[in-house]
Amino acid sequence: MKIQSCNIKTDNYPNKSLHKYLEQFNLNSESELFQTEVAKKTVAEKLLISNCIVSVFINEFWTAQQRQSNSIHEISYRACFKAQLPRFFIDLLTDEEDLVYDPFSGRGTTIIEAALMNRNVISNDINPLSKILTEPRLNIPSINDVKKRLESINFYSNLKAEIDISMFYHPNTESEIVSLKKYLCERKISGKEDFIDRWIRMVATNRLTGHSKNFFSIYTLPPNQAISPERQKKLNIQSGQQAEYKNIKDIILIKSRNLLKDIDQQKIKDLSKIAKEGIFLSKDARKSKDIKDETVNLIVTSPPFLDVIQYADDNWLRCWFNDIDINDMKEKITVLKKLEDWTSFMRETFKEFYRIVKTGGWVAFEVGEVKNGKIKLDEVVVPIGIDAGFSCEGVMINSQIFSKTSNCWGVSNNTKGTNTNRIVIFKKG
Ligand SMILES: C[S@@+](CC[C@H](N)C(=O)[O-])C[C@H]1O[C@@H](n2cnc3c(N)ncnc32)[C@H](O)[C@@H]1O
């Protein structure tokens, strides 16, 4: 398996405090940036946020060259973070076999990375697609098993979906998708669904629509964002395109092989061991009673931001394929328009975090800048975490373009092709 080099010198820690570690953090010499004049040393500032003095650390803590993470991560999802983000905190703040939790797990980036690093995992996301996308990547079948299973499925040539999806698919492709949907549904209802079926479901869900030839659909938006049938019809007319036939079995096999490029037999065994102990929940993050008090060593997460993403609408085709009621999903997924509502949601969530995190445990909470940086959710979250009982150990800004002269509040977040993350770090006890 390819393990990317990691620029965290963990032996510097825990002998030093987190502050010292971040302050004295130096890029490793493999980093492109290391060769330049910029960003070799952390910029550290102190800020007053809601009567608390908070340290802010800016650097390129994980580098552009490390963008390439393990191939098993390559499943798209709206607003997912890169695997290097959870990796940084898992490596720094936990040991093997510790318990890592993501309450807003999305495509499962934290969970998969933690499992790859031999940590135990709990995953939660109110979007049922999250579990569909995450769990199979810890219970991995062989390519041969996937091939044999696909060969055993009846792919009919004359089936139509009960909704009109003809603007996305050639009629024969549509028939194959409906055949697979029917097969997976029957297996589930009869209790026969196994890990091979779940793998096929995960890959097919990811291949439904996209903008390159290895998707089932005609050219459309990237796969995490299915546009409406009406918009797709317009796009087809504008670009004069007509759906070609796609063989979905072949596409599922190609994607399976790509996902498993960096995974060997030993890793498959290790991951399945973690999966056996793992917990995969689809609950509201405020109500995690399935998780025992004081058991979690580290939470690494990014919450729903303020009214930015409509997860249910973006996923309407994925929901259809998986027989998920989109209206039910719309009701459950938290989409908050007002800052007061976001704040009270997070207050309840942090209370839950405090209950389940061990004394000495950590929360790394990634927030974006909303409304072009006018609202800084990191500033909002600091007092929420402190009120819940945590201490705030600092705000980390990982920026791939900052210069030493830039003020930390001036660093833009994903607006000018940059890749900046802001993470608030809390500690219990
Ligand atoms: C920013 S995304 C997380 C993406 C994730 N870090 C990844 O890499 O894929 C936020 C997630 O919060 C989930 N979510 C929204 N409301 C929730 C709630 N009340 N409880 C749990 N999850 C929720 C959404 O479904 C979405 O997957």
GROMACS .gro file of N, CA and C and ligand atoms in nm, residues 77-81 102-109 124-127 283-285 302-305 311 332-334 345, ligand 1:
model
  114
   77TYR      N    1  -1.837   1.375  -0.259
   77TYR     CA    2  -1.944   1.415  -0.168
   77TYR      C    3  -1.935   1.565  -0.151
   78ARG      N    4  -2.049   1.634  -0.143
   78ARG     CA    5  -2.045   1.779  -0.129
   78ARG      C    6  -1.971   1.820  -0.002
   79ALA      N    7  -1.886   1.921  -0.013
   79ALA     CA    8  -1.817   1.981   0.101
   79ALA      C    9  -1.732   1.882   0.181
   80CYS      N   10  -1.679   1.782   0.112
   80CYS     CA   11  -1.592   1.689   0.187
   80CYS      C   12  -1.455   1.755   0.205
   81PHE      N   13  -1.385   1.715   0.311
   81PHE     CA   14  -1.248   1.766   0.322
   81PHE      C   15  -1.150   1.661   0.273
  102ASP      N   16  -1.650   1.082   1.399
  102ASP     CA   17  -1.694   1.197   1.319
  102ASP      C   18  -1.847   1.201   1.322
  103PRO      N   19  -1.904   1.304   1.388
  103PRO     CA   20  -2.049   1.314   1.399
  103PRO      C   21  -2.118   1.364   1.271
  104PHE      N   22  -2.040   1.427   1.181
  104PHE     CA   23  -2.094   1.477   1.052
  104PHE      C   24  -2.007   1.415   0.942
  105SER      N   25  -2.019   1.285   0.927
  105SER     CA   26  -1.916   1.209   0.860
  105SER      C   27  -1.911   1.222   0.708
  106GLY      N   28  -2.022   1.260   0.644
  106GLY     CA   29  -2.024   1.277   0.499
  106GLY      C   30  -1.981   1.150   0.427
  107ARG      N   31  -1.882   1.163   0.337
  107ARG     CA   32  -1.837   1.045   0.263
  107ARG      C   33  -1.749   0.954   0.350
  108GLY      N   34  -1.721   1.000   0.474
  108GLY     CA   35  -1.645   0.916   0.568
  108GLY      C   36  -1.496   0.940   0.565
  109THR      N   37  -1.454   1.060   0.527
  109THR     CA   38  -1.310   1.086   0.515
  109THR      C   39  -1.235   1.058   0.646
  124ASN      N   40  -2.101   0.889   1.209
  124ASN     CA   41  -2.241   0.929   1.215
  124ASN      C   42  -2.268   1.038   1.112
  125ASP      N   43  -2.382   1.029   1.047
  125ASP     CA   44  -2.429   1.139   0.964
  125ASP      C   45  -2.578   1.116   0.943
  126ILE      N   46  -2.654   1.221   0.955
  126ILE     CA   47  -2.799   1.205   0.943
  126ILE      C   48  -2.839   1.169   0.800
  127ASN      N   49  -2.752   1.195   0.705
  127ASN     CA   50  -2.777   1.156   0.567
  127ASN      C   51  -2.748   1.006   0.552
  283LYS      N   52  -2.778   0.924   1.268
  283LYS     CA   53  -2.863   0.997   1.364
  283LYS      C   54  -2.831   1.146   1.360
  284ASP      N   55  -2.913   1.221   1.431
  284ASP     CA   56  -2.882   1.362   1.454
  284ASP      C   57  -2.762   1.369   1.549
  285ALA      N   58  -2.664   1.450   1.513
  285ALA     CA   59  -2.540   1.457   1.593
  285ALA      C   60  -2.566   1.499   1.738
  302SER      N   61  -1.632   1.831   1.023
  302SER     CA   62  -1.676   1.963   0.977
  302SER      C   63  -1.828   1.959   0.969
  303PRO      N   64  -1.892   2.055   1.034
  303PRO     CA   65  -2.038   2.052   1.048
  303PRO      C   66  -2.105   2.109   0.923
  304PRO      N   67  -2.238   2.097   0.915
  304PRO     CA   68  -2.307   2.169   0.808
  304PRO      C   69  -2.283   2.318   0.827
  305PHE      N   70  -2.248   2.386   0.719
  305PHE     CA   71  -2.222   2.530   0.730
  305PHE      C   72  -2.355   2.605   0.722
  311TYR      N   73  -2.799   1.929   0.077
  311TYR     CA   74  -2.756   1.791   0.056
  311TYR      C   75  -2.865   1.706  -0.007
  332LYS      N   76  -3.483   1.605   0.786
  332LYS     CA   77  -3.386   1.570   0.891
  332LYS      C   78  -3.254   1.648   0.881
  333ILE      N   79  -3.205   1.665   0.759
  333ILE     CA   80  -3.072   1.726   0.745
  333ILE      C   81  -3.077   1.872   0.788
  334THR      N   82  -2.983   1.909   0.871
  334THR     CA   83  -2.984   2.044   0.925
  334THR      C   84  -2.934   2.143   0.820
  345PHE      N   85  -2.788   2.515   1.757
  345PHE     CA   86  -2.764   2.375   1.714
  345PHE      C   87  -2.627   2.328   1.765
  430LIG     C1   88  -1.954   1.955   0.564
  430LIG     S1   89  -2.034   1.800   0.552
  430LIG     C2   90  -1.917   1.689   0.617
  430LIG     C3   91  -1.827   1.635   0.509
  430LIG     C4   92  -1.723   1.537   0.561
  430LIG     N1   93  -1.623   1.603   0.644
  430LIG     C5   94  -1.656   1.466   0.445
  430LIG     O1   95  -1.532   1.473   0.431
  430LIG     O2   96  -1.728   1.407   0.363
  430LIG     C6   97  -2.156   1.811   0.679
  430LIG     C7   98  -2.241   1.685   0.696
  430LIG     O3   99  -2.331   1.710   0.805
  430LIG     C8  100  -2.445   1.626   0.782
  430LIG     N2  101  -2.553   1.672   0.872
  430LIG     C9  102  -2.636   1.777   0.855
  430LIG     N3  103  -2.718   1.790   0.962
  430LIG    C10  104  -2.683   1.692   1.049
  430LIG    C11  105  -2.728   1.655   1.180
  430LIG     N4  106  -2.823   1.725   1.242
  430LIG     N5  107  -2.670   1.550   1.241
  430LIG    C12  108  -2.573   1.478   1.178
  430LIG     N6  109  -2.528   1.507   1.053
  430LIG    C13  110  -2.580   1.614   0.991
  430LIG    C14  111  -2.471   1.642   0.634
  430LIG     O4  112  -2.547   1.533   0.586
  430LIG    C15  113  -2.328   1.645   0.578
  430LIG     O5  114  -2.290   1.517   0.536
   0.00000   0.00000   0.00000
